[in-house]
PDB file of C-alpha atoms in Angstrom:
ATOM      1  CA  MET A   1      -0.077  -0.012  -0.029  1.00  0.00           C
ATOM      2  CA  SER A   2       1.228   3.345  -0.825  1.00  0.00           C
ATOM      3  CA  THR A   3       1.921   6.112   1.693  1.00  0.00           C
ATOM      4  CA  GLY A   4       1.173   9.949   1.531  1.00  0.00           C
ATOM      5  CA  ILE A   5       3.252  12.746   3.066  1.00  0.00           C
ATOM      6  CA  ILE A   6       1.100  14.279   5.736  1.00  0.00           C
ATOM      7  CA  HIS A   7       1.595  17.521   7.642  1.00  0.00           C
ATOM      8  CA  SER A   8      -0.816  16.836  10.440  1.00  0.00           C
ATOM      9  CA  THR A   9      -4.528  15.839  11.181  1.00  0.00           C
ATOM     10  CA  GLU A  10      -7.250  17.418  12.939  1.00  0.00           C
ATOM     11  CA  SER A  11      -9.968  15.448  14.915  1.00  0.00           C
ATOM     12  CA  CYS A  12     -12.818  17.903  15.253  1.00  0.00           C
ATOM     13  CA  GLY A  13     -12.693  20.440  12.206  1.00  0.00           C
ATOM     14  CA  THR A  14     -15.824  22.550  12.043  1.00  0.00           C
ATOM     15  CA  VAL A  15     -14.903  24.965   9.194  1.00  0.00           C
ATOM     16  CA  ASP A  16     -13.603  22.341   6.669  1.00  0.00           C
ATOM     17  CA  GLY A  17     -17.010  21.299   5.175  1.00  0.00           C
ATOM     18  CA  PRO A  18     -20.461  20.303   6.491  1.00  0.00           C
ATOM     19  CA  GLY A  19     -20.842  18.906  10.002  1.00  0.00           C
ATOM     20  CA  VAL A  20     -17.793  17.989  12.370  1.00  0.00           C
ATOM     21  CA  ARG A  21     -14.818  16.479  10.287  1.00  0.00           C
ATOM     22  CA  PHE A  22     -11.665  14.699  10.382  1.00  0.00           C
ATOM     23  CA  VAL A  23      -9.307  17.035   8.545  1.00  0.00           C
ATOM     24  CA  VAL A  24      -5.999  15.623   6.932  1.00  0.00           C
ATOM     25  CA  PHE A  25      -3.489  18.177   6.064  1.00  0.00           C
ATOM     26  CA  PHE A  26      -1.180  17.220   3.045  1.00  0.00           C
ATOM     27  CA  LYS A  27       2.313  18.415   2.498  1.00  0.00           C
ATOM     28  CA  GLY A  28       3.178  20.099  -0.758  1.00  0.00           C
ATOM     29  CA  CYS A  29       1.863  23.245  -2.500  1.00  0.00           C
ATOM     30  CA  PRO A  30       2.977  24.832  -5.678  1.00  0.00           C
ATOM     31  CA  MET A  31       1.273  28.115  -4.660  1.00  0.00           C
ATOM     32  CA  ARG A  32       2.961  30.903  -2.774  1.00  0.00           C
ATOM     33  CA  CYS A  33       0.037  32.809  -1.643  1.00  0.00           C
ATOM     34  CA  ALA A  34       1.055  36.113   0.052  1.00  0.00           C
ATOM     35  CA  TYR A  35      -1.307  35.600   3.062  1.00  0.00           C
ATOM     36  CA  CYS A  36      -0.783  31.691   3.321  1.00  0.00           C
ATOM     37  CA  HIS A  37      -1.143  30.626   6.907  1.00  0.00           C
ATOM     38  CA  ASN A  38       0.500  27.318   6.503  1.00  0.00           C
ATOM     39  CA  PRO A  39       3.853  27.950   4.758  1.00  0.00           C
ATOM     40  CA  ASP A  40       5.255  24.847   6.440  1.00  0.00           C
ATOM     41  CA  THR A  41       3.111  22.774   4.000  1.00  0.00           C
ATOM     42  CA  TRP A  42       4.734  24.089   0.911  1.00  0.00           C
ATOM     43  CA  SER A  43       7.532  21.659   0.980  1.00  0.00           C
ATOM     44  CA  MET A  44       7.241  17.774   1.204  1.00  0.00           C
ATOM     45  CA  GLU A  45       9.979  17.805   3.717  1.00  0.00           C
ATOM     46  CA  GLY A  46       9.275  17.342   7.487  1.00  0.00           C
ATOM     47  CA  GLY A  47       6.090  15.468   6.882  1.00  0.00           C
ATOM     48  CA  THR A  48       4.964  12.050   8.216  1.00  0.00           C
ATOM     49  CA  GLU A  49       4.619   9.077   5.818  1.00  0.00           C
ATOM     50  CA  MET A  50       1.046   7.627   6.344  1.00  0.00           C
ATOM     51  CA  THR A  51      -1.061   4.960   4.667  1.00  0.00           C
ATOM     52  CA  VAL A  52      -4.734   5.165   4.053  1.00  0.00           C
ATOM     53  CA  ASP A  53      -5.335   2.422   6.708  1.00  0.00           C
ATOM     54  CA  GLU A  54      -3.535   4.569   9.393  1.00  0.00           C
ATOM     55  CA  LEU A  55      -5.480   7.618   8.445  1.00  0.00           C
ATOM     56  CA  LEU A  56      -8.747   5.899   8.575  1.00  0.00           C
ATOM     57  CA  LYS A  57      -7.911   4.057  11.727  1.00  0.00           C
ATOM     58  CA  GLU A  58      -7.526   7.499  13.361  1.00  0.00           C
ATOM     59  CA  TYR A  59     -10.702   8.432  11.857  1.00  0.00           C
ATOM     60  CA  GLU A  60     -12.407   5.415  13.234  1.00  0.00           C
ATOM     61  CA  THR A  61     -11.420   6.338  16.947  1.00  0.00           C
ATOM     62  CA  LYS A  62     -13.577   9.280  16.874  1.00  0.00           C
ATOM     63  CA  LYS A  63     -16.185   8.319  14.180  1.00  0.00           C
ATOM     64  CA  PHE A  64     -19.026   9.027  16.489  1.00  0.00           C
ATOM     65  CA  PHE A  65     -18.241  12.783  16.273  1.00  0.00           C
ATOM     66  CA  TYR A  66     -18.602  12.601  12.353  1.00  0.00           C
ATOM     67  CA  LYS A  67     -22.100  11.299  11.865  1.00  0.00           C
ATOM     68  CA  SER A  68     -23.145  14.528  10.045  1.00  0.00           C
ATOM     69  CA  GLY A  69     -19.492  15.079   8.696  1.00  0.00           C
ATOM     70  CA  GLY A  70     -16.803  13.112   7.172  1.00  0.00           C
ATOM     71  CA  ILE A  71     -13.194  13.647   6.031  1.00  0.00           C
ATOM     72  CA  THR A  72     -11.775  16.654   4.504  1.00  0.00           C
ATOM     73  CA  ALA A  73      -8.406  16.777   2.690  1.00  0.00           C
ATOM     74  CA  THR A  74      -6.487  19.984   2.723  1.00  0.00           C
ATOM     75  CA  GLY A  75      -3.027  21.340   3.130  1.00  0.00           C
ATOM     76  CA  GLY A  76      -0.894  22.465   1.291  1.00  0.00           C
ATOM     77  CA  GLU A  77      -2.575  21.438  -1.806  1.00  0.00           C
ATOM     78  CA  PRO A  78      -3.923  17.853  -1.577  1.00  0.00           C
ATOM     79  CA  MET A  79      -3.921  17.366  -5.251  1.00  0.00           C
ATOM     80  CA  VAL A  80      -0.277  17.473  -5.507  1.00  0.00           C
ATOM     81  CA  GLN A  81      -0.561  13.992  -4.054  1.00  0.00           C
ATOM     82  CA  ILE A  82      -3.473  12.920  -6.207  1.00  0.00           C
ATOM     83  CA  ASP A  83      -2.880   9.186  -6.361  1.00  0.00           C
ATOM     84  CA  PHE A  84      -2.580   8.772  -2.604  1.00  0.00           C
ATOM     85  CA  LEU A  85      -5.534  11.317  -2.182  1.00  0.00           C
ATOM     86  CA  THR A  86      -7.683   9.071  -4.634  1.00  0.00           C
ATOM     87  CA  GLU A  87      -6.787   5.965  -2.732  1.00  0.00           C
ATOM     88  CA  LEU A  88      -7.882   7.558   0.471  1.00  0.00           C
ATOM     89  CA  PHE A  89     -11.254   8.789  -0.889  1.00  0.00           C
ATOM     90  CA  THR A  90     -11.965   5.567  -2.577  1.00  0.00           C
ATOM     91  CA  GLU A  91     -11.476   3.705   0.709  1.00  0.00           C
ATOM     92  CA  ALA A  92     -13.579   6.288   2.479  1.00  0.00           C
ATOM     93  CA  HIS A  93     -16.393   5.847   0.044  1.00  0.00           C
ATOM     94  CA  LYS A  94     -16.196   2.164   0.608  1.00  0.00           C
ATOM     95  CA  ARG A  95     -16.958   2.841   4.406  1.00  0.00           C
ATOM     96  CA  GLY A  96     -19.908   5.377   3.439  1.00  0.00           C
ATOM     97  CA  ILE A  97     -17.755   8.331   4.727  1.00  0.00           C
ATOM     98  CA  HIS A  98     -18.570  11.645   3.117  1.00  0.00           C
ATOM     99  CA  THR A  99     -15.390  13.181   1.287  1.00  0.00           C
ATOM    100  CA  CYS A 100     -14.573  16.864   1.071  1.00  0.00           C
ATOM    101  CA  LEU A 101     -11.626  18.138  -1.087  1.00  0.00           C
ATOM    102  CA  ASP A 102     -10.176  21.764  -0.159  1.00  0.00           C
ATOM    103  CA  THR A 103      -8.241  22.923  -3.202  1.00  0.00           C
ATOM    104  CA  SER A 104      -7.227  25.997  -5.380  1.00  0.00           C
ATOM    105  CA  GLY A 105      -7.176  23.770  -8.409  1.00  0.00           C
ATOM    106  CA  VAL A 106      -3.799  24.864  -9.302  1.00  0.00           C
ATOM    107  CA  THR A 107      -2.659  21.451 -10.406  1.00  0.00           C
ATOM    108  CA  PHE A 108      -5.416  21.143 -12.923  1.00  0.00           C
ATOM    109  CA  ARG A 109      -4.256  20.647 -16.418  1.00  0.00           C
ATOM    110  CA  PRO A 110      -7.120  20.626 -19.130  1.00  0.00           C
ATOM    111  CA  ASP A 111      -4.722  19.947 -21.836  1.00  0.00           C
ATOM    112  CA  ASP A 112      -3.090  16.960 -20.214  1.00  0.00           C
ATOM    113  CA  PRO A 113      -5.130  13.627 -20.872  1.00  0.00           C
ATOM    114  CA  ALA A 114      -3.196  11.762 -18.132  1.00  0.00           C
ATOM    115  CA  ASN A 115      -3.901  14.472 -15.782  1.00  0.00           C
ATOM    116  CA  LEU A 116      -7.667  14.800 -16.596  1.00  0.00           C
ATOM    117  CA  MET A 117      -7.823  11.025 -16.267  1.00  0.00           C
ATOM    118  CA  LYS A 118      -6.528  11.137 -12.615  1.00  0.00           C
ATOM    119  CA  VAL A 119      -8.833  14.067 -11.780  1.00  0.00           C
ATOM    120  CA  ASP A 120     -11.756  12.223 -13.009  1.00  0.00           C
ATOM    121  CA  LYS A 121     -10.826   9.141 -10.998  1.00  0.00           C
ATOM    122  CA  LEU A 122     -10.521  11.533  -7.818  1.00  0.00           C
ATOM    123  CA  LEU A 123     -13.843  13.276  -8.686  1.00  0.00           C
ATOM    124  CA  GLU A 124     -15.647   9.861  -8.866  1.00  0.00           C
ATOM    125  CA  VAL A 125     -15.058   9.580  -5.124  1.00  0.00           C
ATOM    126  CA  THR A 126     -15.441  13.249  -4.045  1.00  0.00           C
ATOM    127  CA  ASP A 127     -18.700  14.521  -2.643  1.00  0.00           C
ATOM    128  CA  LEU A 128     -17.934  18.137  -2.207  1.00  0.00           C
ATOM    129  CA  VAL A 129     -15.139  20.386  -3.438  1.00  0.00           C
ATOM    130  CA  MET A 130     -14.208  23.591  -1.357  1.00  0.00           C
ATOM    131  CA  LEU A 131     -12.603  25.745  -4.089  1.00  0.00           C
ATOM    132  CA  ASP A 132     -10.393  28.512  -2.993  1.00  0.00           C
ATOM    133  CA  ILE A 133     -10.572  31.397  -5.297  1.00  0.00           C
ATOM    134  CA  LYS A 134      -7.519  33.551  -4.602  1.00  0.00           C
ATOM    135  CA  HIS A 135      -8.122  36.280  -7.125  1.00  0.00           C
ATOM    136  CA  ILE A 136     -10.453  36.592 -10.010  1.00  0.00           C
ATOM    137  CA  ASN A 137      -8.056  38.742 -12.231  1.00  0.00           C
ATOM    138  CA  PRO A 138      -5.180  36.680 -13.984  1.00  0.00           C
ATOM    139  CA  GLN A 139      -2.519  39.186 -13.526  1.00  0.00           C
ATOM    140  CA  GLU A 140      -3.383  40.055  -9.967  1.00  0.00           C
ATOM    141  CA  HIS A 141      -3.718  36.353  -9.155  1.00  0.00           C
ATOM    142  CA  LEU A 142      -0.156  35.662 -10.413  1.00  0.00           C
ATOM    143  CA  LYS A 143       1.111  38.736  -8.342  1.00  0.00           C
ATOM    144  CA  LEU A 144      -0.644  37.358  -5.248  1.00  0.00           C
ATOM    145  CA  CYS A 145       0.149  33.722  -5.456  1.00  0.00           C
ATOM    146  CA  LYS A 146       2.959  33.139  -7.972  1.00  0.00           C
ATOM    147  CA  GLN A 147       0.953  31.012 -10.015  1.00  0.00           C
ATOM    148  CA  PRO A 148      -1.756  31.501 -12.788  1.00  0.00           C
ATOM    149  CA  ASN A 149      -5.540  31.197 -12.010  1.00  0.00           C
ATOM    150  CA  ASP A 150      -6.297  28.542 -14.745  1.00  0.00           C
ATOM    151  CA  ASN A 151      -8.876  26.886 -12.336  1.00  0.00           C
ATOM    152  CA  ILE A 152     -10.957  23.893 -12.297  1.00  0.00           C
ATOM    153  CA  LEU A 153     -14.238  25.639 -11.725  1.00  0.00           C
ATOM    154  CA  ALA A 154     -15.892  25.067 -15.246  1.00  0.00           C
ATOM    155  CA  TYR A 155     -14.817  21.419 -15.126  1.00  0.00           C
ATOM    156  CA  LEU A 156     -16.243  20.648 -11.831  1.00  0.00           C
ATOM    157  CA  ASP A 157     -19.477  22.285 -12.899  1.00  0.00           C
ATOM    158  CA  LYS A 158     -19.526  20.113 -16.004  1.00  0.00           C
ATOM    159  CA  LYS A 159     -19.074  16.984 -13.964  1.00  0.00           C
ATOM    160  CA  GLY A 160     -21.851  17.913 -11.602  1.00  0.00           C
ATOM    161  CA  ILE A 161     -19.689  18.233  -8.442  1.00  0.00           C
ATOM    162  CA  GLN A 162     -21.100  20.255  -5.612  1.00  0.00           C
ATOM    163  CA  MET A 163     -18.823  23.326  -4.916  1.00  0.00           C
ATOM    164  CA  TRP A 164     -18.253  25.514  -1.883  1.00  0.00           C
ATOM    165  CA  ILE A 165     -16.424  28.603  -2.899  1.00  0.00           C
ATOM    166  CA  ARG A 166     -14.095  30.428  -0.502  1.00  0.00           C
ATOM    167  CA  HIS A 167     -12.424  33.664  -0.959  1.00  0.00           C
ATOM    168  CA  VAL A 168     -10.392  35.842   1.399  1.00  0.00           C
ATOM    169  CA  VAL A 169     -10.668  39.677   1.132  1.00  0.00           C
ATOM    170  CA  VAL A 170      -7.290  41.368   1.586  1.00  0.00           C
ATOM    171  CA  PRO A 171      -7.242  45.138   1.964  1.00  0.00           C
ATOM    172  CA  HIS A 172      -5.810  46.728  -1.013  1.00  0.00           C
ATOM    173  CA  ILE A 173      -5.577  43.451  -2.923  1.00  0.00           C
ATOM    174  CA  THR A 174      -8.739  41.632  -3.137  1.00  0.00           C
ATOM    175  CA  LEU A 175     -10.962  43.976  -1.367  1.00  0.00           C
ATOM    176  CA  ASN A 176     -11.876  45.857  -4.379  1.00  0.00           C
ATOM    177  CA  LYS A 177     -15.470  46.536  -5.556  1.00  0.00           C
ATOM    178  CA  GLU A 178     -14.638  45.826  -9.472  1.00  0.00           C
ATOM    179  CA  TYR A 179     -12.786  42.572  -8.716  1.00  0.00           C
ATOM    180  CA  LEU A 180     -15.584  41.384  -6.237  1.00  0.00           C
ATOM    181  CA  TYR A 181     -18.379  41.981  -8.486  1.00  0.00           C
ATOM    182  CA  GLU A 182     -16.376  40.288 -11.451  1.00  0.00           C
ATOM    183  CA  LEU A 183     -15.948  37.286  -9.325  1.00  0.00           C
ATOM    184  CA  GLY A 184     -19.686  37.231  -8.517  1.00  0.00           C
ATOM    185  CA  LEU A 185     -20.581  37.337 -12.230  1.00  0.00           C
ATOM    186  CA  PHE A 186     -18.183  34.531 -12.807  1.00  0.00           C
ATOM    187  CA  ILE A 187     -19.455  32.002 -10.206  1.00  0.00           C
ATOM    188  CA  GLY A 188     -23.090  32.822 -10.889  1.00  0.00           C
ATOM    189  CA  LYS A 189     -22.759  31.221 -14.262  1.00  0.00           C
ATOM    190  CA  LEU A 190     -22.034  27.774 -12.305  1.00  0.00           C
ATOM    191  CA  LYS A 191     -24.981  25.708 -11.509  1.00  0.00           C
ATOM    192  CA  MET A 192     -23.235  23.458  -8.885  1.00  0.00           C
ATOM    193  CA  VAL A 193     -22.149  26.241  -6.525  1.00  0.00           C
ATOM    194  CA  LYS A 194     -24.028  25.471  -3.380  1.00  0.00           C
ATOM    195  CA  ALA A 195     -22.087  28.019  -0.705  1.00  0.00           C
ATOM    196  CA  LEU A 196     -20.056  31.105  -0.713  1.00  0.00           C
ATOM    197  CA  ASP A 197     -17.586  31.855   2.057  1.00  0.00           C
ATOM    198  CA  ILE A 198     -16.076  35.517   1.998  1.00  0.00           C
ATOM    199  CA  LEU A 199     -13.374  35.422   4.705  1.00  0.00           C
ATOM    200  CA  PRO A 200     -11.333  38.303   6.310  1.00  0.00           C
ATOM    201  CA  TYR A 201      -7.779  38.244   5.847  1.00  0.00           C
ATOM    202  CA  HIS A 202      -5.925  37.887   9.056  1.00  0.00           C
ATOM    203  CA  ASP A 203      -2.154  37.819   9.984  1.00  0.00           C
ATOM    204  CA  MET A 204      -2.194  35.250  12.717  1.00  0.00           C
ATOM    205  CA  ALA A 205       0.537  33.305  10.898  1.00  0.00           C
ATOM    206  CA  LYS A 206       3.162  36.051  11.261  1.00  0.00           C
ATOM    207  CA  PRO A 207       4.812  34.012  14.260  1.00  0.00           C
ATOM    208  CA  LYS A 208       5.014  31.042  12.114  1.00  0.00           C
ATOM    209  CA  TYR A 209       6.870  32.860   9.354  1.00  0.00           C
ATOM    210  CA  GLU A 210       9.221  34.179  11.930  1.00  0.00           C
ATOM    211  CA  LYS A 211       9.971  30.775  13.426  1.00  0.00           C
ATOM    212  CA  LEU A 212      10.489  29.573   9.933  1.00  0.00           C
ATOM    213  CA  GLY A 213      13.034  32.499   9.241  1.00  0.00           C
ATOM    214  CA  MET A 214      10.558  33.845   6.305  1.00  0.00           C
ATOM    215  CA  ASP A 215       9.763  37.244   5.343  1.00  0.00           C
ATOM    216  CA  TYR A 216       6.028  37.861   5.889  1.00  0.00           C
ATOM    217  CA  PRO A 217       4.839  39.351   2.507  1.00  0.00           C
ATOM    218  CA  LEU A 218       1.781  41.428   3.941  1.00  0.00           C
ATOM    219  CA  LYS A 219       3.444  42.606   6.982  1.00  0.00           C
ATOM    220  CA  ASP A 220       2.257  46.287   6.031  1.00  0.00           C
ATOM    221  CA  ILE A 221      -1.217  45.368   5.582  1.00  0.00           C
ATOM    222  CA  GLU A 222      -3.935  45.461   8.420  1.00  0.00           C
ATOM    223  CA  PRO A 223      -6.126  42.418   8.882  1.00  0.00           C
ATOM    224  CA  ALA A 224      -9.610  42.812   7.334  1.00  0.00           C
ATOM    225  CA  THR A 225     -12.753  43.163   9.810  1.00  0.00           C
ATOM    226  CA  LYS A 226     -15.623  40.869   9.725  1.00  0.00           C
ATOM    227  CA  GLU A 227     -17.633  43.962   8.568  1.00  0.00           C
ATOM    228  CA  MET A 228     -15.487  44.219   5.443  1.00  0.00           C
ATOM    229  CA  ALA A 229     -16.189  40.596   4.629  1.00  0.00           C
ATOM    230  CA  VAL A 230     -19.821  41.157   4.999  1.00  0.00           C
ATOM    231  CA  ALA A 231     -19.941  44.278   2.823  1.00  0.00           C
ATOM    232  CA  ALA A 232     -17.663  42.330   0.114  1.00  0.00           C
ATOM    233  CA  ARG A 233     -20.021  39.318   0.284  1.00  0.00           C
ATOM    234  CA  LYS A 234     -22.939  41.681  -0.587  1.00  0.00           C
ATOM    235  CA  ILE A 235     -20.954  42.858  -3.807  1.00  0.00           C
ATOM    236  CA  VAL A 236     -20.154  39.254  -4.707  1.00  0.00           C
ATOM    237  CA  LEU A 237     -23.739  38.376  -4.341  1.00  0.00           C
ATOM    238  CA  GLN A 238     -24.860  41.204  -6.501  1.00  0.00           C
ATOM    239  CA  GLY A 239     -22.819  39.949  -9.407  1.00  0.00           C
ATOM    240  CA  PHE A 240     -23.841  36.405  -8.700  1.00  0.00           C
ATOM    241  CA  LYS A 241     -27.593  37.272  -8.753  1.00  0.00           C
ATOM    242  CA  GLU A 242     -27.276  39.319 -11.892  1.00  0.00           C
ATOM    243  CA  SER A 243     -25.296  36.490 -13.722  1.00  0.00           C
ATOM    244  CA  ARG A 244     -28.021  33.886 -12.570  1.00  0.00           C
ATOM    245  CA  ILE A 245     -30.912  36.269 -13.867  1.00  0.00           C
ATOM    246  CA  LYS A 246     -29.319  36.606 -17.175  1.00  0.00           C
ATOM    247  CA  LEU A 247     -28.960  32.694 -17.420  1.00  0.00           C
ATOM    248  CA  LEU A 248     -32.673  32.141 -16.640  1.00  0.00           C
ATOM    249  CA  GLN A 249     -33.471  34.729 -19.303  1.00  0.00           C
ATOM    250  CA  GLU A 250     -31.013  32.992 -21.995  1.00  0.00           C
ATOM    251  CA  ASN A 251     -32.510  29.629 -21.246  1.00  0.00           C
ATOM    252  CA  LYS A 252     -36.302  30.709 -21.504  1.00  0.00           C
TER     253      LYS A 252
END
């Protein structure tokens, strides 16, 4: 049996999908998001090799907590280890466990048949995708995350996979009416979007960066408030609703 490189696990996750969940933090991520709060997951070094059986044995010890929840794979970027991730979700499905994938979609390669085959195999055993949209503007996304935003959204929608959208509002970067409205217009075209989380940027990872001897990229930016996030969500929903209305009119 193969092994995955795991950063850590959390036994009672309440913000990583529906219900109380067993959360598996995978090592490895090609993104370098300026506000990342888990920079210690970027590299594959320093992780713990674990098998699917070991992870599910840990799940089973507290499974009475997870009756309305399940397993969430996060990271890092769990799709970096797509073969092991698929193995984990496949075995979870055999046991009737709800599976949730928290991803940015950065490893998705629509022009690569081998990658598409692997993604399709993973999606067959994935009940929900929590998709992190870092920035809707391609150029700004590249500046923020050091990677393009050729994401997996449209493909997930085509495959009929339920999606929860997550977006972090960062003052002076993503906290921008134009970008927020554009984000709403974009996700409003997708029929499988079931929830929208607009989260305020925080800088609680600063001590972690210091401990790792890393410079914190957003040290001069103040955290966003809950009020800012609430106001931003209204702008996104405005675009979302307008996009949905247009779709309904076109389909009449």
